[in-house]
Amino acid sequence: MSKTLRAASFLDKGGVGKTTSTAHLAVALEEQGKDVLLLDLAGKQGDLSKHFGVWSEYQDRIADDDAWPNIATVFDESWGTIKKKLGDQATKDLILATGEGPDIIPAHPGLDSLDGDLGNIDNARDRYSRLDGFLDSDVDPLGYDAVLIDLPGLSNNICYNGLWAAKNVVVPIEPGSFEDGQAEQLERDLEKIGNNFGVEISLSLVLPNKIDTRRTLDRDYLEIFEEKFPESIAPEHVPYSQDIRNATESGQTAFAIDEPSTTADRAQSAYLSAASTLLDRLED
Ligand SMILES: Nc1ncnc2c1ncn2[C@@H]1O[C@H](COP(=O)(O)OP(=O)(O)O)[C@@H](O)[C@H]1O
Ligand SMILES: [Mg+2]
């Protein structure tokens, strides 16, 4: 059995497409024959599950108090006790299947207080390596090819757990959001976090998102992105596509659209090529 690859979406900013990219890259990897597990750490609103139309099903489970254990409990001291009681089933109970290939561990309201709870752990290594420990001991044995982690758009303790565990980041960027200084800021952030942890965090994939090539500004930004990130830029950009929004609202990715528009078609192609680039970089 080969190793489970890991990557996490990261940018200290909301609304750039972290969740959308994570969902679509997961489906793109599945299209290439990979078995993918998604992990939603991006907040209790469950955005990633909504991309696959499984959020209301999960809400029902939570309402029936049947969502214990959940993603927040794996960070907890109680996880050991839960495993003693439930055995291997403890981890399997966290996972839902989606209709598009990837499996998912959904977000949970418990994520709300998790950041503060992690902050109370004195030892930095212990505080930041909880997720890594869970993936090593409980998820890797399940034999997925890859785990993709969706992170919140801010640098908190949950985010640091994701970075520590994955050590590889996927960064969606949109035109205009990346005034010159921000590219350097991102690289400085990753270096600083890596230094604090004593690990190397790689910028594995920079994915230009919401691009409208009819706009000069967007074309200029694409050039800037290519110059700034020659090593990690994705082979194709993801166009701005109303179809992506519509698909998300109906609980699907753009891969599930019956008659994709030109932009949805281009988006699919961009996600597929980005997914193979990401795979190559994670396997390196
Ligand atoms: N390529 C795209 N074309 C059109 N809308 C997009 C695209 N990518 C993301 N969006 C929309 O932008 C909004 C923010 O995306 P999201 O993935 O939730 O960002 P983040 O997770 O970084 O906060 C959502 O409404 C999403 O549907
Ligand atoms: Mg998000």
PDB file of C-alpha atoms and ligand atoms in Angstrom:
ATOM      1  CA  MET A   1       0.000   0.000   0.000  1.00  0.00           C
ATOM      2  CA  SER A   2       1.452   3.385  -0.935  1.00  0.00           C
ATOM      3  CA  LYS A   3       1.518   6.345   1.396  1.00  0.00           C
ATOM      4  CA  THR A   4      -1.477   8.649   1.794  1.00  0.00           C
ATOM      5  CA  LEU A   5      -0.573  12.026   0.302  1.00  0.00           C
ATOM      6  CA  ARG A   6      -1.739  15.167   2.116  1.00  0.00           C
ATOM      7  CA  ALA A   7      -2.398  18.754   1.112  1.00  0.00           C
ATOM      8  CA  ALA A   8      -4.227  21.652   2.770  1.00  0.00           C
ATOM      9  CA  SER A   9      -5.845  24.742   1.289  1.00  0.00           C
ATOM     10  CA  PHE A  10      -4.359  27.867   2.779  1.00  0.00           C
ATOM     11  CA  LEU A  11      -4.643  31.621   2.479  1.00  0.00           C
ATOM     12  CA  ASP A  12      -5.080  34.102   5.246  1.00  0.00           C
ATOM     13  CA  LYS A  13      -8.217  35.432   3.555  1.00  0.00           C
ATOM     14  CA  GLY A  14     -11.804  34.343   2.887  1.00  0.00           C
ATOM     15  CA  GLY A  15     -13.709  34.142  -0.370  1.00  0.00           C
ATOM     16  CA  VAL A  16     -10.795  33.390  -2.714  1.00  0.00           C
ATOM     17  CA  GLY A  17     -11.967  29.854  -3.521  1.00  0.00           C
ATOM     18  CA  LYS A  18     -10.231  27.622  -0.989  1.00  0.00           C
ATOM     19  CA  THR A  19     -13.267  25.436  -0.409  1.00  0.00           C
ATOM     20  CA  THR A  20     -14.291  25.415  -4.078  1.00  0.00           C
ATOM     21  CA  SER A  21     -10.760  24.434  -5.126  1.00  0.00           C
ATOM     22  CA  THR A  22     -10.514  21.716  -2.483  1.00  0.00           C
ATOM     23  CA  ALA A  23     -13.815  20.156  -3.583  1.00  0.00           C
ATOM     24  CA  HIS A  24     -12.985  20.288  -7.287  1.00  0.00           C
ATOM     25  CA  LEU A  25      -9.404  19.055  -6.903  1.00  0.00           C
ATOM     26  CA  ALA A  26     -10.730  16.093  -4.921  1.00  0.00           C
ATOM     27  CA  VAL A  27     -13.138  15.146  -7.698  1.00  0.00           C
ATOM     28  CA  ALA A  28     -10.399  15.713 -10.300  1.00  0.00           C
ATOM     29  CA  LEU A  29      -8.129  13.310  -8.412  1.00  0.00           C
ATOM     30  CA  GLU A  30     -10.939  10.765  -8.300  1.00  0.00           C
ATOM     31  CA  GLU A  31     -11.354  11.140 -12.063  1.00  0.00           C
ATOM     32  CA  GLN A  32      -7.696  10.131 -12.281  1.00  0.00           C
ATOM     33  CA  GLY A  33      -8.375   6.961 -10.346  1.00  0.00           C
ATOM     34  CA  LYS A  34      -7.331   8.175  -6.896  1.00  0.00           C
ATOM     35  CA  ASP A  35      -9.210   7.495  -3.712  1.00  0.00           C
ATOM     36  CA  VAL A  36      -9.627  10.774  -1.837  1.00  0.00           C
ATOM     37  CA  LEU A  37     -10.719  11.739   1.662  1.00  0.00           C
ATOM     38  CA  LEU A  38     -11.762  15.334   2.317  1.00  0.00           C
ATOM     39  CA  LEU A  39     -11.471  16.901   5.735  1.00  0.00           C
ATOM     40  CA  ASP A  40     -13.452  20.039   6.582  1.00  0.00           C
ATOM     41  CA  LEU A  41     -11.749  22.158   9.230  1.00  0.00           C
ATOM     42  CA  ALA A  42     -12.927  25.439   7.717  1.00  0.00           C
ATOM     43  CA  GLY A  43     -15.686  26.135  10.227  1.00  0.00           C
ATOM     44  CA  LYS A  44     -19.003  24.845  11.479  1.00  0.00           C
ATOM     45  CA  GLN A  45     -20.982  26.179   8.501  1.00  0.00           C
ATOM     46  CA  GLY A  46     -19.986  23.033   6.578  1.00  0.00           C
ATOM     47  CA  ASP A  47     -19.191  24.651   3.214  1.00  0.00           C
ATOM     48  CA  LEU A  48     -17.261  21.676   1.903  1.00  0.00           C
ATOM     49  CA  SER A  49     -20.106  19.248   2.620  1.00  0.00           C
ATOM     50  CA  LYS A  50     -22.503  21.626   0.884  1.00  0.00           C
ATOM     51  CA  HIS A  51     -20.460  21.250  -2.310  1.00  0.00           C
ATOM     52  CA  PHE A  52     -21.538  17.605  -2.316  1.00  0.00           C
ATOM     53  CA  GLY A  53     -25.075  18.007  -1.035  1.00  0.00           C
ATOM     54  CA  VAL A  54     -24.408  15.982   2.116  1.00  0.00           C
ATOM     55  CA  TRP A  55     -24.654  18.773   4.698  1.00  0.00           C
ATOM     56  CA  SER A  56     -28.358  18.406   5.489  1.00  0.00           C
ATOM     57  CA  GLU A  57     -27.960  14.647   5.856  1.00  0.00           C
ATOM     58  CA  TYR A  58     -25.161  15.325   8.322  1.00  0.00           C
ATOM     59  CA  GLN A  59     -27.253  17.962  10.141  1.00  0.00           C
ATOM     60  CA  ASP A  60     -29.914  15.316  10.659  1.00  0.00           C
ATOM     61  CA  ARG A  61     -27.310  13.019  12.166  1.00  0.00           C
ATOM     62  CA  ILE A  62     -26.134  15.779  14.481  1.00  0.00           C
ATOM     63  CA  ALA A  63     -29.723  16.524  15.491  1.00  0.00           C
ATOM     64  CA  ASP A  64     -30.183  12.866  16.412  1.00  0.00           C
ATOM     65  CA  ASP A  65     -27.069  13.220  18.523  1.00  0.00           C
ATOM     66  CA  ASP A  66     -25.497  10.617  16.345  1.00  0.00           C
ATOM     67  CA  ALA A  67     -22.505  12.729  15.397  1.00  0.00           C
ATOM     68  CA  TRP A  68     -20.257  11.672  18.221  1.00  0.00           C
ATOM     69  CA  PRO A  69     -17.426  11.233  17.612  1.00  0.00           C
ATOM     70  CA  ASN A  70     -16.905  14.075  15.152  1.00  0.00           C
ATOM     71  CA  ILE A  71     -13.995  15.981  13.570  1.00  0.00           C
ATOM     72  CA  ALA A  72     -13.497  18.139  16.685  1.00  0.00           C
ATOM     73  CA  THR A  73     -13.214  15.141  19.011  1.00  0.00           C
ATOM     74  CA  VAL A  74     -10.153  13.788  17.200  1.00  0.00           C
ATOM     75  CA  PHE A  75      -8.156  16.739  18.597  1.00  0.00           C
ATOM     76  CA  ASP A  76      -9.323  15.971  22.089  1.00  0.00           C
ATOM     77  CA  GLU A  77      -7.928  13.950  24.979  1.00  0.00           C
ATOM     78  CA  SER A  78     -11.144  11.932  24.747  1.00  0.00           C
ATOM     79  CA  TRP A  79     -10.201  10.506  21.331  1.00  0.00           C
ATOM     80  CA  GLY A  80      -8.183   7.738  22.985  1.00  0.00           C
ATOM     81  CA  THR A  81     -11.183   6.745  25.092  1.00  0.00           C
ATOM     82  CA  ILE A  82     -13.494   6.860  22.072  1.00  0.00           C
ATOM     83  CA  LYS A  83     -11.166   4.549  20.173  1.00  0.00           C
ATOM     84  CA  LYS A  84     -10.968   2.129  23.057  1.00  0.00           C
ATOM     85  CA  LYS A  85     -14.720   1.943  23.035  1.00  0.00           C
ATOM     86  CA  LEU A  86     -15.409   1.889  19.292  1.00  0.00           C
ATOM     87  CA  GLY A  87     -12.147   0.502  17.872  1.00  0.00           C
ATOM     88  CA  ASP A  88     -11.564   1.062  14.133  1.00  0.00           C
ATOM     89  CA  GLN A  89     -15.196   2.021  13.801  1.00  0.00           C
ATOM     90  CA  ALA A  90     -14.469   5.332  15.574  1.00  0.00           C
ATOM     91  CA  THR A  91     -12.729   6.777  12.506  1.00  0.00           C
ATOM     92  CA  LYS A  92     -15.097   5.146  10.022  1.00  0.00           C
ATOM     93  CA  ASP A  93     -18.018   6.763  11.877  1.00  0.00           C
ATOM     94  CA  LEU A  94     -16.603  10.175  11.010  1.00  0.00           C
ATOM     95  CA  ILE A  95     -16.715   9.561   7.274  1.00  0.00           C
ATOM     96  CA  LEU A  96     -19.554  10.166   4.803  1.00  0.00           C
ATOM     97  CA  ALA A  97     -19.570   9.097   1.155  1.00  0.00           C
ATOM     98  CA  THR A  98     -20.367  11.733  -1.477  1.00  0.00           C
ATOM     99  CA  GLY A  99     -22.020  11.003  -4.812  1.00  0.00           C
ATOM    100  CA  GLU A 100     -18.992  12.246  -6.757  1.00  0.00           C
ATOM    101  CA  GLY A 101     -16.243   9.944  -5.549  1.00  0.00           C
ATOM    102  CA  PRO A 102     -14.480  11.569  -2.596  1.00  0.00           C
ATOM    103  CA  ASP A 103     -15.369  10.655   0.967  1.00  0.00           C
ATOM    104  CA  ILE A 104     -15.642  13.442   3.512  1.00  0.00           C
ATOM    105  CA  ILE A 105     -15.267  14.077   7.211  1.00  0.00           C
ATOM    106  CA  PRO A 106     -17.677  17.010   7.620  1.00  0.00           C
ATOM    107  CA  ALA A 107     -17.270  20.068   9.800  1.00  0.00           C
ATOM    108  CA  HIS A 108     -19.027  20.152  13.162  1.00  0.00           C
ATOM    109  CA  PRO A 109     -20.173  22.856  15.624  1.00  0.00           C
ATOM    110  CA  GLY A 110     -17.456  21.551  17.963  1.00  0.00           C
ATOM    111  CA  LEU A 111     -14.911  23.313  15.714  1.00  0.00           C
ATOM    112  CA  ASP A 112     -16.131  26.591  17.235  1.00  0.00           C
ATOM    113  CA  SER A 113     -14.549  26.041  20.627  1.00  0.00           C
ATOM    114  CA  LEU A 114     -11.690  23.890  19.327  1.00  0.00           C
ATOM    115  CA  ASP A 115      -9.386  26.786  18.515  1.00  0.00           C
ATOM    116  CA  GLY A 116      -9.570  28.092  22.080  1.00  0.00           C
ATOM    117  CA  ASP A 117      -9.153  24.613  23.539  1.00  0.00           C
ATOM    118  CA  LEU A 118      -6.026  24.073  21.459  1.00  0.00           C
ATOM    119  CA  GLY A 119      -4.755  27.453  22.668  1.00  0.00           C
ATOM    120  CA  ASN A 120      -4.837  26.134  26.223  1.00  0.00           C
ATOM    121  CA  ILE A 121      -2.318  23.411  25.447  1.00  0.00           C
ATOM    122  CA  ASP A 122       1.007  24.702  26.770  1.00  0.00           C
ATOM    123  CA  ASN A 123       3.395  22.635  24.736  1.00  0.00           C
ATOM    124  CA  ALA A 124       3.542  24.022  21.190  1.00  0.00           C
ATOM    125  CA  ARG A 125       4.376  20.716  19.578  1.00  0.00           C
ATOM    126  CA  ASP A 126       1.435  19.056  21.278  1.00  0.00           C
ATOM    127  CA  ARG A 127      -0.839  21.984  20.379  1.00  0.00           C
ATOM    128  CA  TYR A 128      -0.066  21.885  16.670  1.00  0.00           C
ATOM    129  CA  SER A 129       0.461  18.182  16.014  1.00  0.00           C
ATOM    130  CA  ARG A 130      -2.912  16.754  17.103  1.00  0.00           C
ATOM    131  CA  LEU A 131      -4.243  16.408  13.566  1.00  0.00           C
ATOM    132  CA  ASP A 132      -0.961  14.930  12.338  1.00  0.00           C
ATOM    133  CA  GLY A 133      -1.186  12.265  15.037  1.00  0.00           C
ATOM    134  CA  PHE A 134      -4.779  11.434  14.086  1.00  0.00           C
ATOM    135  CA  LEU A 135      -3.949  11.150  10.372  1.00  0.00           C
ATOM    136  CA  ASP A 136      -0.878   9.011  11.072  1.00  0.00           C
ATOM    137  CA  SER A 137      -2.535   6.548  13.373  1.00  0.00           C
ATOM    138  CA  ASP A 138      -6.162   6.485  12.222  1.00  0.00           C
ATOM    139  CA  VAL A 139      -6.534   7.736   8.654  1.00  0.00           C
ATOM    140  CA  ASP A 140      -3.407   6.485   6.880  1.00  0.00           C
ATOM    141  CA  PRO A 141      -4.299   2.839   7.667  1.00  0.00           C
ATOM    142  CA  LEU A 142      -7.581   3.299   5.761  1.00  0.00           C
ATOM    143  CA  GLY A 143      -5.552   3.317   2.533  1.00  0.00           C
ATOM    144  CA  TYR A 144      -6.739   6.521   0.821  1.00  0.00           C
ATOM    145  CA  ASP A 145      -4.409   7.814  -1.886  1.00  0.00           C
ATOM    146  CA  ALA A 146      -4.801  11.396  -0.728  1.00  0.00           C
ATOM    147  CA  VAL A 147      -6.301  13.503   2.051  1.00  0.00           C
ATOM    148  CA  LEU A 148      -7.248  17.090   1.182  1.00  0.00           C
ATOM    149  CA  ILE A 149      -7.860  19.433   4.092  1.00  0.00           C
ATOM    150  CA  ASP A 150      -9.948  22.585   3.839  1.00  0.00           C
ATOM    151  CA  LEU A 151      -8.761  25.260   6.283  1.00  0.00           C
ATOM    152  CA  PRO A 152     -10.293  28.469   7.609  1.00  0.00           C
ATOM    153  CA  GLY A 153      -9.211  31.750   6.001  1.00  0.00           C
ATOM    154  CA  LEU A 154      -7.242  32.840   9.034  1.00  0.00           C
ATOM    155  CA  SER A 155      -4.163  31.693  10.865  1.00  0.00           C
ATOM    156  CA  ASN A 156      -5.467  30.057  14.033  1.00  0.00           C
ATOM    157  CA  ASN A 157      -4.519  26.900  15.929  1.00  0.00           C
ATOM    158  CA  ILE A 158      -6.767  24.744  13.742  1.00  0.00           C
ATOM    159  CA  CYS A 159      -5.113  26.137  10.648  1.00  0.00           C
ATOM    160  CA  TYR A 160      -1.649  25.425  12.079  1.00  0.00           C
ATOM    161  CA  ASN A 161      -2.692  21.849  12.805  1.00  0.00           C
ATOM    162  CA  GLY A 162      -3.685  21.477   9.153  1.00  0.00           C
ATOM    163  CA  LEU A 163      -0.406  22.945   7.910  1.00  0.00           C
ATOM    164  CA  TRP A 164       1.647  20.808  10.274  1.00  0.00           C
ATOM    165  CA  ALA A 165      -0.180  17.653   9.218  1.00  0.00           C
ATOM    166  CA  ALA A 166      -0.147  18.318   5.474  1.00  0.00           C
ATOM    167  CA  LYS A 167       3.121  20.269   5.022  1.00  0.00           C
ATOM    168  CA  ASN A 168       1.929  20.955   1.497  1.00  0.00           C
ATOM    169  CA  VAL A 169      -0.364  23.827   0.684  1.00  0.00           C
ATOM    170  CA  VAL A 170      -2.717  24.641  -2.144  1.00  0.00           C
ATOM    171  CA  VAL A 171      -3.328  28.359  -2.547  1.00  0.00           C
ATOM    172  CA  PRO A 172      -6.097  29.719  -4.761  1.00  0.00           C
ATOM    173  CA  ILE A 173      -5.541  33.319  -5.778  1.00  0.00           C
ATOM    174  CA  GLU A 174      -7.850  35.686  -7.554  1.00  0.00           C
ATOM    175  CA  PRO A 175      -6.983  38.771  -9.549  1.00  0.00           C
ATOM    176  CA  GLY A 176      -6.883  41.933  -7.518  1.00  0.00           C
ATOM    177  CA  SER A 177      -6.578  40.142  -4.230  1.00  0.00           C
ATOM    178  CA  PHE A 178      -2.871  39.840  -4.615  1.00  0.00           C
ATOM    179  CA  GLU A 179      -1.374  43.270  -4.637  1.00  0.00           C
ATOM    180  CA  ASP A 180       2.323  42.865  -5.048  1.00  0.00           C
ATOM    181  CA  GLY A 181       3.243  42.571  -1.390  1.00  0.00           C
ATOM    182  CA  GLN A 182       0.896  39.662  -0.750  1.00  0.00           C
ATOM    183  CA  ALA A 183       2.823  37.042  -2.700  1.00  0.00           C
ATOM    184  CA  GLU A 184       5.922  37.699  -0.641  1.00  0.00           C
ATOM    185  CA  GLN A 185       3.799  37.834   2.502  1.00  0.00           C
ATOM    186  CA  LEU A 186       2.463  34.352   1.795  1.00  0.00           C
ATOM    187  CA  GLU A 187       5.935  32.935   1.265  1.00  0.00           C
ATOM    188  CA  ARG A 188       7.175  34.680   4.419  1.00  0.00           C
ATOM    189  CA  ASP A 189       4.210  33.292   6.391  1.00  0.00           C
ATOM    190  CA  LEU A 190       4.919  29.739   5.267  1.00  0.00           C
ATOM    191  CA  GLU A 191       8.583  30.106   6.071  1.00  0.00           C
ATOM    192  CA  LYS A 192       7.853  31.588   9.493  1.00  0.00           C
ATOM    193  CA  ILE A 193       5.350  28.872  10.347  1.00  0.00           C
ATOM    194  CA  GLY A 194       7.750  26.208   9.081  1.00  0.00           C
ATOM    195  CA  ASN A 195      10.587  27.646  11.155  1.00  0.00           C
ATOM    196  CA  ASN A 196       8.422  27.792  14.263  1.00  0.00           C
ATOM    197  CA  PHE A 197       7.485  24.159  13.769  1.00  0.00           C
ATOM    198  CA  GLY A 198      10.906  23.015  12.649  1.00  0.00           C
ATOM    199  CA  VAL A 199       9.347  21.596   9.480  1.00  0.00           C
ATOM    200  CA  GLU A 200       9.275  22.614   5.867  1.00  0.00           C
ATOM    201  CA  ILE A 201       5.947  23.720   4.472  1.00  0.00           C
ATOM    202  CA  SER A 202       5.860  23.659   0.691  1.00  0.00           C
ATOM    203  CA  LEU A 203       3.806  25.819  -1.573  1.00  0.00           C
ATOM    204  CA  SER A 204       2.684  22.902  -3.734  1.00  0.00           C
ATOM    205  CA  LEU A 205       0.091  24.514  -5.941  1.00  0.00           C
ATOM    206  CA  VAL A 206      -0.889  28.102  -6.673  1.00  0.00           C
ATOM    207  CA  LEU A 207      -4.180  28.041  -8.543  1.00  0.00           C
ATOM    208  CA  PRO A 208      -5.316  31.276 -10.186  1.00  0.00           C
ATOM    209  CA  ASN A 209      -9.101  31.377  -9.723  1.00  0.00           C
ATOM    210  CA  LYS A 210     -12.050  33.441 -11.002  1.00  0.00           C
ATOM    211  CA  ILE A 211     -10.095  34.645 -14.030  1.00  0.00           C
ATOM    212  CA  ASP A 212     -11.860  36.505 -16.827  1.00  0.00           C
ATOM    213  CA  THR A 213      -9.334  36.706 -19.645  1.00  0.00           C
ATOM    214  CA  ARG A 214     -11.468  39.324 -21.438  1.00  0.00           C
ATOM    215  CA  ARG A 215     -10.236  41.739 -18.778  1.00  0.00           C
ATOM    216  CA  THR A 216      -6.788  43.267 -19.215  1.00  0.00           C
ATOM    217  CA  LEU A 217      -6.362  43.416 -15.464  1.00  0.00           C
ATOM    218  CA  ASP A 218      -6.913  39.664 -15.141  1.00  0.00           C
ATOM    219  CA  ARG A 219      -4.465  38.911 -17.924  1.00  0.00           C
ATOM    220  CA  ASP A 220      -1.902  41.152 -16.222  1.00  0.00           C
ATOM    221  CA  TYR A 221      -2.440  39.358 -12.927  1.00  0.00           C
ATOM    222  CA  LEU A 222      -1.983  35.975 -14.570  1.00  0.00           C
ATOM    223  CA  GLU A 223       1.430  37.131 -15.769  1.00  0.00           C
ATOM    224  CA  ILE A 224       2.326  38.400 -12.320  1.00  0.00           C
ATOM    225  CA  PHE A 225       1.276  35.093 -10.754  1.00  0.00           C
ATOM    226  CA  GLU A 226       3.424  33.165 -13.222  1.00  0.00           C
ATOM    227  CA  GLU A 227       6.403  35.372 -12.468  1.00  0.00           C
ATOM    228  CA  LYS A 228       5.977  35.219  -8.713  1.00  0.00           C
ATOM    229  CA  PHE A 229       5.354  31.476  -8.455  1.00  0.00           C
ATOM    230  CA  PRO A 230       7.268  29.818 -11.294  1.00  0.00           C
ATOM    231  CA  GLU A 231       7.644  26.591  -9.299  1.00  0.00           C
ATOM    232  CA  SER A 232       4.126  26.169  -8.034  1.00  0.00           C
ATOM    233  CA  ILE A 233       1.763  27.837 -10.492  1.00  0.00           C
ATOM    234  CA  ALA A 234      -0.921  25.523 -11.926  1.00  0.00           C
ATOM    235  CA  PRO A 235      -0.710  24.736 -15.655  1.00  0.00           C
ATOM    236  CA  GLU A 236      -4.113  26.341 -16.363  1.00  0.00           C
ATOM    237  CA  HIS A 237      -6.164  28.971 -14.538  1.00  0.00           C
ATOM    238  CA  VAL A 238      -9.739  28.418 -13.359  1.00  0.00           C
ATOM    239  CA  PRO A 239     -12.048  30.854 -15.163  1.00  0.00           C
ATOM    240  CA  TYR A 240     -14.743  32.826 -13.422  1.00  0.00           C
ATOM    241  CA  SER A 241     -17.778  30.596 -13.987  1.00  0.00           C
ATOM    242  CA  GLN A 242     -21.343  31.228 -12.917  1.00  0.00           C
ATOM    243  CA  ASP A 243     -21.830  27.480 -13.436  1.00  0.00           C
ATOM    244  CA  ILE A 244     -19.502  26.797 -10.524  1.00  0.00           C
ATOM    245  CA  ARG A 245     -21.632  28.975  -8.265  1.00  0.00           C
ATOM    246  CA  ASN A 246     -24.852  27.402  -9.517  1.00  0.00           C
ATOM    247  CA  ALA A 247     -23.482  23.887  -9.170  1.00  0.00           C
ATOM    248  CA  THR A 248     -22.310  24.609  -5.613  1.00  0.00           C
ATOM    249  CA  GLU A 249     -25.727  25.941  -4.715  1.00  0.00           C
ATOM    250  CA  SER A 250     -27.328  22.742  -5.936  1.00  0.00           C
ATOM    251  CA  GLY A 251     -24.870  20.589  -3.992  1.00  0.00           C
ATOM    252  CA  GLN A 252     -22.617  19.503  -6.842  1.00  0.00           C
ATOM    253  CA  THR A 253     -19.260  20.330  -8.346  1.00  0.00           C
ATOM    254  CA  ALA A 254     -18.783  21.552 -11.913  1.00  0.00           C
ATOM    255  CA  PHE A 255     -17.850  17.957 -12.823  1.00  0.00           C
ATOM    256  CA  ALA A 256     -21.443  16.874 -12.265  1.00  0.00           C
ATOM    257  CA  ILE A 257     -22.981  19.394 -14.698  1.00  0.00           C
ATOM    258  CA  ASP A 258     -24.775  17.626 -17.557  1.00  0.00           C
ATOM    259  CA  GLU A 259     -24.224  20.235 -20.213  1.00  0.00           C
ATOM    260  CA  PRO A 260     -21.299  22.342 -19.046  1.00  0.00           C
ATOM    261  CA  SER A 261     -20.913  25.873 -20.398  1.00  0.00           C
ATOM    262  CA  THR A 262     -17.614  26.899 -21.982  1.00  0.00           C
ATOM    263  CA  THR A 263     -16.342  28.286 -18.686  1.00  0.00           C
ATOM    264  CA  ALA A 264     -17.415  25.175 -16.742  1.00  0.00           C
ATOM    265  CA  ASP A 265     -15.691  23.038 -19.339  1.00  0.00           C
ATOM    266  CA  ARG A 266     -12.500  25.081 -18.985  1.00  0.00           C
ATOM    267  CA  ALA A 267     -12.765  24.910 -15.219  1.00  0.00           C
ATOM    268  CA  GLN A 268     -12.956  21.105 -15.366  1.00  0.00           C
ATOM    269  CA  SER A 269      -9.890  20.989 -17.561  1.00  0.00           C
ATOM    270  CA  ALA A 270      -8.016  23.377 -15.240  1.00  0.00           C
ATOM    271  CA  TYR A 271      -8.864  21.315 -12.154  1.00  0.00           C
ATOM    272  CA  LEU A 272      -7.813  18.094 -13.884  1.00  0.00           C
ATOM    273  CA  SER A 273      -4.427  19.449 -14.917  1.00  0.00           C
ATOM    274  CA  ALA A 274      -3.957  21.107 -11.521  1.00  0.00           C
ATOM    275  CA  ALA A 275      -4.739  17.785  -9.819  1.00  0.00           C
ATOM    276  CA  SER A 276      -2.081  15.905 -11.786  1.00  0.00           C
ATOM    277  CA  THR A 277       0.462  18.641 -11.115  1.00  0.00           C
ATOM    278  CA  LEU A 278      -0.393  18.487  -7.426  1.00  0.00           C
ATOM    279  CA  LEU A 279      -0.015  14.701  -7.413  1.00  0.00           C
ATOM    280  CA  ASP A 280       3.433  14.946  -9.017  1.00  0.00           C
ATOM    281  CA  ARG A 281       4.534  17.492  -6.433  1.00  0.00           C
ATOM    282  CA  LEU A 282       3.179  15.544  -3.467  1.00  0.00           C
ATOM    283  CA  GLU A 283       4.801  12.352  -4.706  1.00  0.00           C
ATOM    284  CA  ASP A 284       8.206  14.049  -5.097  1.00  0.00           C
TER     285      ASP A 284
HETATM  286  N1  LIG B   1     -14.042  29.958 -10.439  1.00  0.00           N
HETATM  287  C1  LIG B   1     -15.102  30.501  -9.840  1.00  0.00           C
HETATM  288  N2  LIG B   1     -16.065  31.113 -10.560  1.00  0.00           N
HETATM  289  C2  LIG B   1     -17.141  31.684  -9.967  1.00  0.00           C
HETATM  290  N3  LIG B   1     -17.354  31.689  -8.646  1.00  0.00           N
HETATM  291  C3  LIG B   1     -16.438  31.089  -7.860  1.00  0.00           C
HETATM  292  C4  LIG B   1     -15.278  30.449  -8.404  1.00  0.00           C
HETATM  293  N4  LIG B   1     -14.548  29.944  -7.378  1.00  0.00           N
HETATM  294  C5  LIG B   1     -15.230  30.241  -6.253  1.00  0.00           C
HETATM  295  N5  LIG B   1     -16.364  30.927  -6.534  1.00  0.00           N
HETATM  296  C6  LIG B   1     -17.359  31.460  -5.579  1.00  0.00           C
HETATM  297  O1  LIG B   1     -16.700  32.382  -4.720  1.00  0.00           O
HETATM  298  C7  LIG B   1     -17.221  32.284  -3.390  1.00  0.00           C
HETATM  299  C8  LIG B   1     -16.087  31.991  -2.411  1.00  0.00           C
HETATM  300  O2  LIG B   1     -15.533  30.722  -2.701  1.00  0.00           O
HETATM  301  P1  LIG B   1     -15.047  29.741  -1.537  1.00  0.00           P
HETATM  302  O3  LIG B   1     -14.494  28.533  -2.175  1.00  0.00           O
HETATM  303  O4  LIG B   1     -16.134  29.541  -0.546  1.00  0.00           O
HETATM  304  O5  LIG B   1     -13.879  30.622  -0.884  1.00  0.00           O
HETATM  305  P2  LIG B   1     -13.084  30.405   0.483  1.00  0.00           P
HETATM  306  O6  LIG B   1     -13.219  28.970   0.871  1.00  0.00           O
HETATM  307  O7  LIG B   1     -11.674  30.801   0.165  1.00  0.00           O
HETATM  308  O8  LIG B   1     -13.708  31.334   1.472  1.00  0.00           O
HETATM  309  C9  LIG B   1     -18.282  31.196  -3.442  1.00  0.00           C
HETATM  310  O9  LIG B   1     -19.528  31.792  -3.605  1.00  0.00           O
HETATM  311  C10 LIG B   1     -17.920  30.384  -4.683  1.00  0.00           C
HETATM  312  O10 LIG B   1     -19.043  29.770  -5.285  1.00  0.00           O
HETATM  313 MG    MG B   2     -13.971  28.167   2.662  1.00  0.00          MG
END
